GROMACS .gro file of C-alpha atoms in nm:
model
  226
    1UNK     CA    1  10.012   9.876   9.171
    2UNK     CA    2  10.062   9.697   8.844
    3UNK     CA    3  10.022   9.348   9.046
    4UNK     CA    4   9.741   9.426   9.267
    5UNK     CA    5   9.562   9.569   8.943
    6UNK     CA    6   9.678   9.267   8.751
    7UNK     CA    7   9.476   9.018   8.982
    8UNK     CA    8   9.176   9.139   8.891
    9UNK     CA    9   9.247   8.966   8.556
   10UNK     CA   10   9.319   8.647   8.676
   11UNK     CA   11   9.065   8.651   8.959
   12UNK     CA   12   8.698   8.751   8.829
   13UNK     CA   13   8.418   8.852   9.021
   14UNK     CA   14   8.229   8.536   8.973
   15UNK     CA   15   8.532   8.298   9.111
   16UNK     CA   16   8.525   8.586   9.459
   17UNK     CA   17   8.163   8.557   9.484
   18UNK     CA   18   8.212   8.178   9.576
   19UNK     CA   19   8.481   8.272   9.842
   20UNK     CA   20   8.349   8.513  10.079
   21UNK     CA   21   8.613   8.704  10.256
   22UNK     CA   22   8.849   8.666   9.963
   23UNK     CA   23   8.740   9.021   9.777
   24UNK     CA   24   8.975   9.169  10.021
   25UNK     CA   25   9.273   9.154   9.762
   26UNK     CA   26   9.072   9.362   9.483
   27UNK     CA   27   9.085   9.641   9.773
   28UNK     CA   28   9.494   9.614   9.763
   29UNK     CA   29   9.524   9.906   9.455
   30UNK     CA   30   9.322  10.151   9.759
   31UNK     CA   31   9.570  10.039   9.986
   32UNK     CA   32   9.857  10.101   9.769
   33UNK     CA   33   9.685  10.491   9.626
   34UNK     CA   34   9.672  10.607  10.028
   35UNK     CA   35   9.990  10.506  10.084
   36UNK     CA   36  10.179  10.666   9.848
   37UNK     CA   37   9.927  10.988   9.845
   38UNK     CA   38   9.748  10.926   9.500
   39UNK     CA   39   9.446  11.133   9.568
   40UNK     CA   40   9.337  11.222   9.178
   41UNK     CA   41   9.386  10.895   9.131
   42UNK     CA   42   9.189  10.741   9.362
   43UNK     CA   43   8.939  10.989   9.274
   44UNK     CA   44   8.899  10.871   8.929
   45UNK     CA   45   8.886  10.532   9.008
   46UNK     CA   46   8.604  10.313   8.881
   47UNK     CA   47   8.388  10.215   9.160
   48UNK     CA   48   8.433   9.840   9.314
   49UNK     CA   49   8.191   9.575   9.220
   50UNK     CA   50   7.851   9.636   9.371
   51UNK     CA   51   7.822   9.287   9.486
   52UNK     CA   52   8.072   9.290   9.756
   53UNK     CA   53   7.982   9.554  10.040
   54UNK     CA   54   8.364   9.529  10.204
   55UNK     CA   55   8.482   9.678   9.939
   56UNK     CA   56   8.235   9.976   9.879
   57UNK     CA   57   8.325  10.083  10.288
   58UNK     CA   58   8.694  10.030  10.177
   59UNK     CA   59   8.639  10.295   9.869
   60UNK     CA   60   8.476  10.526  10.060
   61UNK     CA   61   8.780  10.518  10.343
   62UNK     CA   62   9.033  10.549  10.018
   63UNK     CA   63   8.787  10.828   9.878
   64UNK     CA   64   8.775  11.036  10.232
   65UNK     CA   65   9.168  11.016  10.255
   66UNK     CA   66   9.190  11.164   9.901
   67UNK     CA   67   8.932  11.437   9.929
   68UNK     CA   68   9.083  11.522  10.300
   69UNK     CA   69   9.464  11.524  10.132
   70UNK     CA   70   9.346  11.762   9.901
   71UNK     CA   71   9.191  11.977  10.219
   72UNK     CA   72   8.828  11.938  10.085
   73UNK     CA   73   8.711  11.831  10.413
   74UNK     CA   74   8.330  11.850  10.368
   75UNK     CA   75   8.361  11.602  10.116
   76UNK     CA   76   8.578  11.392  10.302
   77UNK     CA   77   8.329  11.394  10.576
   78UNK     CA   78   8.060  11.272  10.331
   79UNK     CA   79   8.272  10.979  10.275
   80UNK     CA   80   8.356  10.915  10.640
   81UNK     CA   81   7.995  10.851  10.675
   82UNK     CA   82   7.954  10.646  10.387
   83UNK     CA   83   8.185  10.454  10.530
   84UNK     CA   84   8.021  10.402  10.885
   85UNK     CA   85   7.705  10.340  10.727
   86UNK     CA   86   7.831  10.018  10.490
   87UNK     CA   87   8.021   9.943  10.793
   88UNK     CA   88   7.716   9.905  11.033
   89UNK     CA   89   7.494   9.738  10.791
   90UNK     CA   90   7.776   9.400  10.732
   91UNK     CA   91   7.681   9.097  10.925
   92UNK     CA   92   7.928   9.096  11.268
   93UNK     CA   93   8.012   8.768  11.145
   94UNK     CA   94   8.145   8.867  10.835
   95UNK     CA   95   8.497   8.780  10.807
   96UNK     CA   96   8.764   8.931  10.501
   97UNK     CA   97   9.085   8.748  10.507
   98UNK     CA   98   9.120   8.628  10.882
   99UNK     CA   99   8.975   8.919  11.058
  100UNK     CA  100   8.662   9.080  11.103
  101UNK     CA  101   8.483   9.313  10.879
  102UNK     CA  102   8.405   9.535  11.076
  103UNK     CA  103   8.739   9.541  11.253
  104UNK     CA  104   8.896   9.595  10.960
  105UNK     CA  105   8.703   9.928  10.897
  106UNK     CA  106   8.743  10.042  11.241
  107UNK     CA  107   9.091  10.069  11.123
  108UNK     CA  108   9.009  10.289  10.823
  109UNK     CA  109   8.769  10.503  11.040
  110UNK     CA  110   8.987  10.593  11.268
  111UNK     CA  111   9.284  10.656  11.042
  112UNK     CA  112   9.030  10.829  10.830
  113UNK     CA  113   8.943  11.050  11.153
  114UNK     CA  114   9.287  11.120  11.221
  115UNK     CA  115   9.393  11.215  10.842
  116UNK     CA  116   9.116  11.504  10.870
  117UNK     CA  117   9.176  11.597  11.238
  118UNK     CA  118   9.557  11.679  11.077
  119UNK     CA  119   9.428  11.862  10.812
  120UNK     CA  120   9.261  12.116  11.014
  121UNK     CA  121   9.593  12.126  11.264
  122UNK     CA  122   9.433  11.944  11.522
  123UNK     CA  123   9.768  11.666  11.585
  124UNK     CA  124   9.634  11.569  11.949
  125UNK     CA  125   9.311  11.434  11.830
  126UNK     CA  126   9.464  11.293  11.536
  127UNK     CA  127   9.718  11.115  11.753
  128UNK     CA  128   9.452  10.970  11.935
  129UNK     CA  129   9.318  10.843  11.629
  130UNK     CA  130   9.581  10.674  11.469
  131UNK     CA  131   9.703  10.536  11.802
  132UNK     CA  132   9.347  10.344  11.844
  133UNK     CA  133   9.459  10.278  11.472
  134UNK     CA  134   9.802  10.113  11.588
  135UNK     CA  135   9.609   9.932  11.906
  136UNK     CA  136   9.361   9.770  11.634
  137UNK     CA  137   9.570   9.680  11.361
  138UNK     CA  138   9.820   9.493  11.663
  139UNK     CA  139   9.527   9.300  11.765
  140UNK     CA  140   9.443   9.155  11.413
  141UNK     CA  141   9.525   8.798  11.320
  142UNK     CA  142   9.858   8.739  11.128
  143UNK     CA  143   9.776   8.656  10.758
  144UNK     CA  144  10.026   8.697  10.463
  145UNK     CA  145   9.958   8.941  10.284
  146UNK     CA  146   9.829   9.172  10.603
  147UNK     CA  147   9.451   9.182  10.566
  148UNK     CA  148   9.561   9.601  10.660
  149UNK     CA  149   9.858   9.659  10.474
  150UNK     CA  150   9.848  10.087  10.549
  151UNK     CA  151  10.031   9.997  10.848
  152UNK     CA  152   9.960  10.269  11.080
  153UNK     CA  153  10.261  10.330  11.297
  154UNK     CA  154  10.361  10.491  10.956
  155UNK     CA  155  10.120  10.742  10.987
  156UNK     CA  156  10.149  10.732  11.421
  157UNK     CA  157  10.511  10.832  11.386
  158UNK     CA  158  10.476  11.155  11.159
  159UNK     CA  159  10.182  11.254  11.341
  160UNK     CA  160  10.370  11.252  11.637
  161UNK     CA  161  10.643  11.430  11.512
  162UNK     CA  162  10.396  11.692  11.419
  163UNK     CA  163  10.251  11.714  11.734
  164UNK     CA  164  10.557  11.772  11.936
  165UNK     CA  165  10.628  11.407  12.072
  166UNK     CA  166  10.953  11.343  11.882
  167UNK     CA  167  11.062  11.127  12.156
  168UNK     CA  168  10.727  10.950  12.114
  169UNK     CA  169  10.742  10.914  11.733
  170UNK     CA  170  11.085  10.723  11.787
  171UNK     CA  171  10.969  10.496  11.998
  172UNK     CA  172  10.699  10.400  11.741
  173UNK     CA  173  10.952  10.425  11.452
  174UNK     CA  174  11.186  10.168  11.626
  175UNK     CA  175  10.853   9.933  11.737
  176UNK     CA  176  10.770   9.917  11.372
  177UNK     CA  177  11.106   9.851  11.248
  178UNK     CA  178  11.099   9.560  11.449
  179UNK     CA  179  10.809   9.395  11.257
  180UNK     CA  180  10.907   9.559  10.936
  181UNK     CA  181  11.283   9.562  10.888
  182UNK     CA  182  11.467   9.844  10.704
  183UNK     CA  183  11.136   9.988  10.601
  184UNK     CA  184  11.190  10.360  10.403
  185UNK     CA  185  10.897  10.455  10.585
  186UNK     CA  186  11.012  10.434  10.965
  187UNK     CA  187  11.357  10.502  10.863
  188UNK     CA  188  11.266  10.839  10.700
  189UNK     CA  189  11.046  10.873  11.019
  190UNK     CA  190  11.316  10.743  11.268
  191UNK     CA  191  11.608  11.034  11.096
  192UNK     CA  192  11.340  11.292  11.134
  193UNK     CA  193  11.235  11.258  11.503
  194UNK     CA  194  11.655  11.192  11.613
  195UNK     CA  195  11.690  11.522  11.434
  196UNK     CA  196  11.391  11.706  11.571
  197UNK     CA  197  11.552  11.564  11.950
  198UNK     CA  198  11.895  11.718  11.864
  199UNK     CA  199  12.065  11.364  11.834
  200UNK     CA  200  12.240  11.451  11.506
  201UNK     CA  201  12.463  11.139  11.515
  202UNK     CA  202  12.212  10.902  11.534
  203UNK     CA  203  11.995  11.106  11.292
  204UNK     CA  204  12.268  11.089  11.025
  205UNK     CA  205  12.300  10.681  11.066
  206UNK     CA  206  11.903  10.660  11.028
  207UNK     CA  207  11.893  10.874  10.725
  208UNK     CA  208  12.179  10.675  10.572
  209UNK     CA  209  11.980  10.380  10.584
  210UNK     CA  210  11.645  10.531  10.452
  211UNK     CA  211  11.922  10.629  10.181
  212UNK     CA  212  11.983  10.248  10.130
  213UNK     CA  213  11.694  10.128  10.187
  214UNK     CA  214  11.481  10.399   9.913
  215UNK     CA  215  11.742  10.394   9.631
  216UNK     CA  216  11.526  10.379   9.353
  217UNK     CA  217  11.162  10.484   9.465
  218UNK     CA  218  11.002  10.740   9.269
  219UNK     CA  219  10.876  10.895   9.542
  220UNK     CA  220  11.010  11.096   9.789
  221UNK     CA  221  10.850  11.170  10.116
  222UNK     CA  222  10.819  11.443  10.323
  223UNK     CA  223  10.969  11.564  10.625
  224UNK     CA  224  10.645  11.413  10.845
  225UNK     CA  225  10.389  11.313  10.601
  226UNK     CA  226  10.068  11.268  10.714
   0.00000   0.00000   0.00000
């Protein structure tokens, strides 16, 4: 957080206006608040600069998660069609990073869709969600940074775990894990679906290296976030 929040320092709004697709990286802090489940925070953030559109859809998919986190759904809906609406009105052309726009918020709807769906206990439909989530954010084009950098099998995998698919959420642990070595997030996913199985051994291995691999985070996650 402190070095996505320290770019906007070195990088003002004037320099991003004369690289279109670039404004992307101010967006990284929104990233960064879902992921670890900062709704007040995200809730009193300042809004983005009103010049670049991405961003404002981006806000309102960061803004949706929050209020739907905190179960205030009807507000989260609000946002979900703020979001479609920015979303629709972008040129089709317009790229951020190396990938479309719009793809890009196709992402956040649907992961969006799929935070609420869990909320109200619905884990099918949000399994659907975030696994058209998974299927978009495969198909993007490889940049470095990740123009998405929620990466959804981290939300797939709990979901599924939720929704009875243990089996199913390991698979999608171990496929991440494969792109994203020693992650804390499949790991802790991985342990928990072994467990829910009944494969203790293998259970105990995977939480051992979630152990290793989350050593000093000040955050500890749940047993299947969502």
């Amino acid at each position: 957080m402190e070095k996505a929040r320290h770019l906007k320092d070195i990088v003002p709004v004037e320099m991003l206006q004369m690289m279109p697709g670039f404004d992307i990286f101010y967006g990284e802090p929104d990233f960064f608040m879902v992921q670890f489940e900062r709704w007040d925070e995200i809730l009193a953030e300042p809004p983005p600069p009103a010049v670049f559109p991405f961003l404002r859809a981006l806000r309102h998919w960061s803004r949706g998660m929050a209020f739907a986190g905190k179960g205030q759904l009807d507000q989260a809906a609000v946002e979900a069609e703020s979001l479609t609406a920015v979303q629709t009105s972008l040129p089709e052309d317009m790229v951020e990073g190396f990938n479309s726009a719009r793809g890009l918020l196709d992402i956040a709807s649907h992961m969006l869709a799929g935070h609420m769906a869990g909320k109200k206990g619905d884990w099918k439909a949000a399994v659907t969600h975030f696994e058209q989530a998974v299927k978009l954010e495969d198909g993007l084009r490889y940049d470095e940074p990740p123009d998405w950098l929620a990466h959804t099998r981290w939300t797939l995998g709990p979901a599924l775990i939720k929704a009875g698919r243990a089996a199913d959420a390991e698979r999608v642990c171990r496929e991440d894990l494969k792109v994203h070595p020693n992650n804390g997030w499949s790991l802790h996913c991985l342990a928990a679906s072994l467990r829910a199985q009944g494969k203790k051994s293998e259970a105990d291995k995977a939480e051992a290296s979630f152990k290793k691999a989350w050593p000093n985070a000040d955050v500890k996650l749940a047993a299947a976030q969502n």
